[in-house]
CSV table of C-alpha atoms in Angstrom, one decimal:
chain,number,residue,atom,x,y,z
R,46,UNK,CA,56.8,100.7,133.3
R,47,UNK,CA,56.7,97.4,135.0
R,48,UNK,CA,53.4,95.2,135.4
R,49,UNK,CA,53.1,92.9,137.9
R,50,UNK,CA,51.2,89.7,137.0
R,51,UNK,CA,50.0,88.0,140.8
R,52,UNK,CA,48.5,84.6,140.4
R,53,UNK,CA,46.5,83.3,143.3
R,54,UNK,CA,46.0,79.5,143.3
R,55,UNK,CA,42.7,78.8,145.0
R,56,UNK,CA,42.0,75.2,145.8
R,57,UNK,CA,38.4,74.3,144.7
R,58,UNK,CA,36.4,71.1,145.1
R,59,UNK,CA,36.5,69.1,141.5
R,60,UNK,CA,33.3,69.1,139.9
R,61,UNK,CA,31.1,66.3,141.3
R,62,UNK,CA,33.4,65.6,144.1
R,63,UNK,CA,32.3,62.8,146.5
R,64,UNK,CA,31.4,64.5,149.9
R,65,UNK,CA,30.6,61.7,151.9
R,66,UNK,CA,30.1,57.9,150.6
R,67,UNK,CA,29.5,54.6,152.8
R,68,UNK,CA,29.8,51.9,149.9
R,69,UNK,CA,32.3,49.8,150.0
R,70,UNK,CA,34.5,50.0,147.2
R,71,UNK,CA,35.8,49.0,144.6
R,72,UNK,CA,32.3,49.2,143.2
R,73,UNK,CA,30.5,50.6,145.3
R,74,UNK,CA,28.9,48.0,147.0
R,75,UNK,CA,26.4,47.6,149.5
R,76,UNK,CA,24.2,45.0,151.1
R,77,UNK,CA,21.4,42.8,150.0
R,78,UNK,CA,19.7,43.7,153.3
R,79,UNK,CA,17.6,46.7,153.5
R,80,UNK,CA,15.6,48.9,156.1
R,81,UNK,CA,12.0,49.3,155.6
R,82,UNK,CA,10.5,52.8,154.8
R,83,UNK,CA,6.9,54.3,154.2
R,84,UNK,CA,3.8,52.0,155.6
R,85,UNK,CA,5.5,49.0,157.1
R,86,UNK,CA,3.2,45.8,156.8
R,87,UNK,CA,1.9,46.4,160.2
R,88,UNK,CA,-1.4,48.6,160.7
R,89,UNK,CA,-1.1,52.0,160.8
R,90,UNK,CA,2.8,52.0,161.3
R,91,UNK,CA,4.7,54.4,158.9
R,92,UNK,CA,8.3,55.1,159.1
R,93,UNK,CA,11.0,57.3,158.1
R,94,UNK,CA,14.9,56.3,157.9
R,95,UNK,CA,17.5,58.3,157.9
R,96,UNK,CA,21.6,58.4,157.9
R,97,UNK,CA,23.7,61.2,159.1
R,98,UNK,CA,27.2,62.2,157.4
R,99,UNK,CA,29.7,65.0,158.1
R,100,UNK,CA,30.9,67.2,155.4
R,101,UNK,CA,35.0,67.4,155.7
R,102,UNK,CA,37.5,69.5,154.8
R,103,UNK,CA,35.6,72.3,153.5
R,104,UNK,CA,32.3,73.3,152.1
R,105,UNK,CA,30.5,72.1,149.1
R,106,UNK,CA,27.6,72.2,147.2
R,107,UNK,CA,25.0,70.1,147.0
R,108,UNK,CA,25.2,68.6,143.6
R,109,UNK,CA,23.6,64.7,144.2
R,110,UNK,CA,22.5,61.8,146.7
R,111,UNK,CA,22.5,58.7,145.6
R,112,UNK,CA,21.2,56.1,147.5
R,113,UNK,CA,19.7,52.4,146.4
R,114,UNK,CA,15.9,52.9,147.0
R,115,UNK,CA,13.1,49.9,145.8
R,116,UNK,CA,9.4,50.1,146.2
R,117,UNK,CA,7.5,47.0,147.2
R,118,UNK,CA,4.0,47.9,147.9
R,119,UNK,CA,2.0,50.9,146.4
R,120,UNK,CA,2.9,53.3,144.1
R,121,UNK,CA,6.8,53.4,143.2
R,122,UNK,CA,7.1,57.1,145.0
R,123,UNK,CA,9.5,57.8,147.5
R,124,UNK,CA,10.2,61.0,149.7
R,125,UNK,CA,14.0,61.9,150.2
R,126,UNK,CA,15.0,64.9,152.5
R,127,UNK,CA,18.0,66.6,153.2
R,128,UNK,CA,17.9,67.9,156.9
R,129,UNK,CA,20.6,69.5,159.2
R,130,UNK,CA,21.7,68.1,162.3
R,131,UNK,CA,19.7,69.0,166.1
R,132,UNK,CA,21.5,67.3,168.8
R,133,UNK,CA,22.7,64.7,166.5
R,134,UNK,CA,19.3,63.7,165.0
R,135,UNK,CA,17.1,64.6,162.0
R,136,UNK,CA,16.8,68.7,162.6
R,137,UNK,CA,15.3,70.7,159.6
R,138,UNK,CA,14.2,70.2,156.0
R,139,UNK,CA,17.0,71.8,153.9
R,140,UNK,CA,15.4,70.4,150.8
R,141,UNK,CA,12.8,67.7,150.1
R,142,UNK,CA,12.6,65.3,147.0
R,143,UNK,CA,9.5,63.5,145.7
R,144,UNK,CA,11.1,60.7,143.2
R,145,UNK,CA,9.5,57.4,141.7
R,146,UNK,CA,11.5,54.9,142.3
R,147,UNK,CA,12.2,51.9,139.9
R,148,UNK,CA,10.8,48.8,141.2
R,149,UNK,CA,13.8,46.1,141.2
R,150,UNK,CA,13.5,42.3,140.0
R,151,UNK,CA,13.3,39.6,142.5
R,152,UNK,CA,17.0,38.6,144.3
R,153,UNK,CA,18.5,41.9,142.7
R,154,UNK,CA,19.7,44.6,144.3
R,155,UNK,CA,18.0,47.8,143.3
R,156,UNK,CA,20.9,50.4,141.6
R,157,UNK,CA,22.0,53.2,142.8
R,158,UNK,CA,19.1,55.8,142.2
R,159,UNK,CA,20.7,59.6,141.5
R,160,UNK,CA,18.5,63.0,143.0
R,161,UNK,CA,19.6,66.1,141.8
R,162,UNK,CA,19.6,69.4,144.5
R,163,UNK,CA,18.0,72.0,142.7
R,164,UNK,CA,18.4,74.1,145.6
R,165,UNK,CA,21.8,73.3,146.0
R,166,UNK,CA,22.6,74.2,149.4
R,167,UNK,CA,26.0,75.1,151.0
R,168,UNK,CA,27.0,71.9,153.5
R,169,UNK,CA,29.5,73.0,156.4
R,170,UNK,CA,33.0,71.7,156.8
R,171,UNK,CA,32.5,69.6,160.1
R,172,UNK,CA,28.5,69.8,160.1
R,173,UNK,CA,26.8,67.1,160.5
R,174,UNK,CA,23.6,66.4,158.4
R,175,UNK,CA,20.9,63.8,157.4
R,176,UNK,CA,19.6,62.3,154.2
R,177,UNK,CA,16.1,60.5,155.8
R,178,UNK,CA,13.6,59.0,153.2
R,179,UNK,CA,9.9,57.6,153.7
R,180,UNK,CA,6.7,56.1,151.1
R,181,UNK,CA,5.8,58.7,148.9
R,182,UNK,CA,2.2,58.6,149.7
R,183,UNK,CA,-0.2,56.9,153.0
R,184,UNK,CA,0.1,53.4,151.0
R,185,UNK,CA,3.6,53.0,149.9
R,186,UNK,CA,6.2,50.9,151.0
R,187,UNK,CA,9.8,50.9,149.7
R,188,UNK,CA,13.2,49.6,151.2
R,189,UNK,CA,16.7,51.2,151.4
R,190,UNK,CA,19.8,49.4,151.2
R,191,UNK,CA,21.7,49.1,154.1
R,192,UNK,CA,26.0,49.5,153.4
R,193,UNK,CA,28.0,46.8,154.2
R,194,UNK,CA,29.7,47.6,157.1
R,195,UNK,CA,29.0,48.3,161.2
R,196,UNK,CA,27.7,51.7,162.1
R,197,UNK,CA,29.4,54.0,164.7
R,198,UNK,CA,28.5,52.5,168.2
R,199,UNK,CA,27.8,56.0,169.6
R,200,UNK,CA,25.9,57.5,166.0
R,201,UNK,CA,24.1,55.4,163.9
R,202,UNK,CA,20.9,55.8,161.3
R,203,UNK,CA,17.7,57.7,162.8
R,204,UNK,CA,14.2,56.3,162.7
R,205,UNK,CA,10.5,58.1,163.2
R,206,UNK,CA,8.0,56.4,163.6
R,207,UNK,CA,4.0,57.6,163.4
R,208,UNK,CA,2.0,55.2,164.8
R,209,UNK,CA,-2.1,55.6,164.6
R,210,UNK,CA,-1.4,58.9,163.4
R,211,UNK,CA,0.7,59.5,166.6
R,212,UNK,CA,4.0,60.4,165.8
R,213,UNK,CA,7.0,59.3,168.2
R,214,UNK,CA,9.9,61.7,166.5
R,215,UNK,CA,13.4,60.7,166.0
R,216,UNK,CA,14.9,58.3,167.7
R,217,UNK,CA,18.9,57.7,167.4
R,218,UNK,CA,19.8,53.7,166.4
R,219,UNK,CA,23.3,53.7,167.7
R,220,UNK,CA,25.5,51.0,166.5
R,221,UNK,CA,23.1,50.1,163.4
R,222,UNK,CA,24.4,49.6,160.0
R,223,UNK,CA,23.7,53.2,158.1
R,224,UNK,CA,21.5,52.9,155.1
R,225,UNK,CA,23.5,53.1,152.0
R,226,UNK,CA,24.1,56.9,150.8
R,227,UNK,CA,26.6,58.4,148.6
R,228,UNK,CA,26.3,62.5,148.5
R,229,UNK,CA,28.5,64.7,145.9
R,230,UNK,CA,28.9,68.1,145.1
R,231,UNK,CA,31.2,71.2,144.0
């Protein structure tokens, strides 16, 4: 009596692999410059941000986002969402976050803050999603780091808008610098 013993190598993900990251390494730097979120200084203008990515190679997890979030006005609450892609803006809410957000001395960039998926939601190979962010509640204001480099002349970030309660939607920014986003999973 012979056994045979077949081994089957199948390539996984490592644990907390990066799935898509626009800092600027080595580092993982970004810029001093940010993009305004939540209730911009102007009278009854609030506004969401958001940067798109594209999960390659194969599918992952969700495991964390990490982007560099500061408050400046308000209470130190931010809103993060993970959305899929319609027509290459902000589609639907795969999974929302409600984080407070550690307020960042003056002339320092805030660090990198990381969110957790506790849904943990299968990304695509070759989707694209979103990771948008706004003030956590009517009176907050908070800014997000921009990366250092140029964004894609055709794709770019994604802004909304609601303006005297009248919100405008999604509108594409081609050619903006993205904000700074690093995303990771199995």
């Amino acid at each position: 009596y012979f056994g045979v013993l077949i081994l089957c190598i199948w390539p996984t993900p490592l644990h907390g692999a990066t799935i898509y990251s626009n800092l600027f390494e080595p580092g993982d730097l970004y810029g001093p410059d940010p993009v305004g979120i939540g209730a911009i200084p102007v009278p009854g203008f609030f506004q969401y941000y958001a940067t798109n990515f594209s999960v390659p190679g194969q599918d992952y997890r969700l495991g964390t986002l990490e982007l560099p979030l500061s408050p400046v006005q308000g209470l130190p609450e931010v809103d993060v969402f993970l959305m899929a892609d319609s027509g290459n803006l902000p589609g639907t809410v795969l999974e929302q976050f409600h984080v407070t957000v550690v307020p960042t001395p003056p002339g320092a960039l805030p660090g990198l803050l990381a969110i957790p998926s506790l849904v943990q939601p299968i990304l695509l190979s070759g989707h694209q999603y979103w990771v948008a962010a706004t003030g956590g509640t009517p009176g907050t204001f908070a800014v997000w780091s921009l990366a250092l480099f140029t964004g894609d002349p055709i794709g770019g970030g994604a802004v909304r808008v609601i303006q005297n309660g009248f919100d405008l939607g999604w509108v594409n920014n081609p050619g903006t610098r993205l904000a700074a986003l690093r995303v990771s999973g199995d």
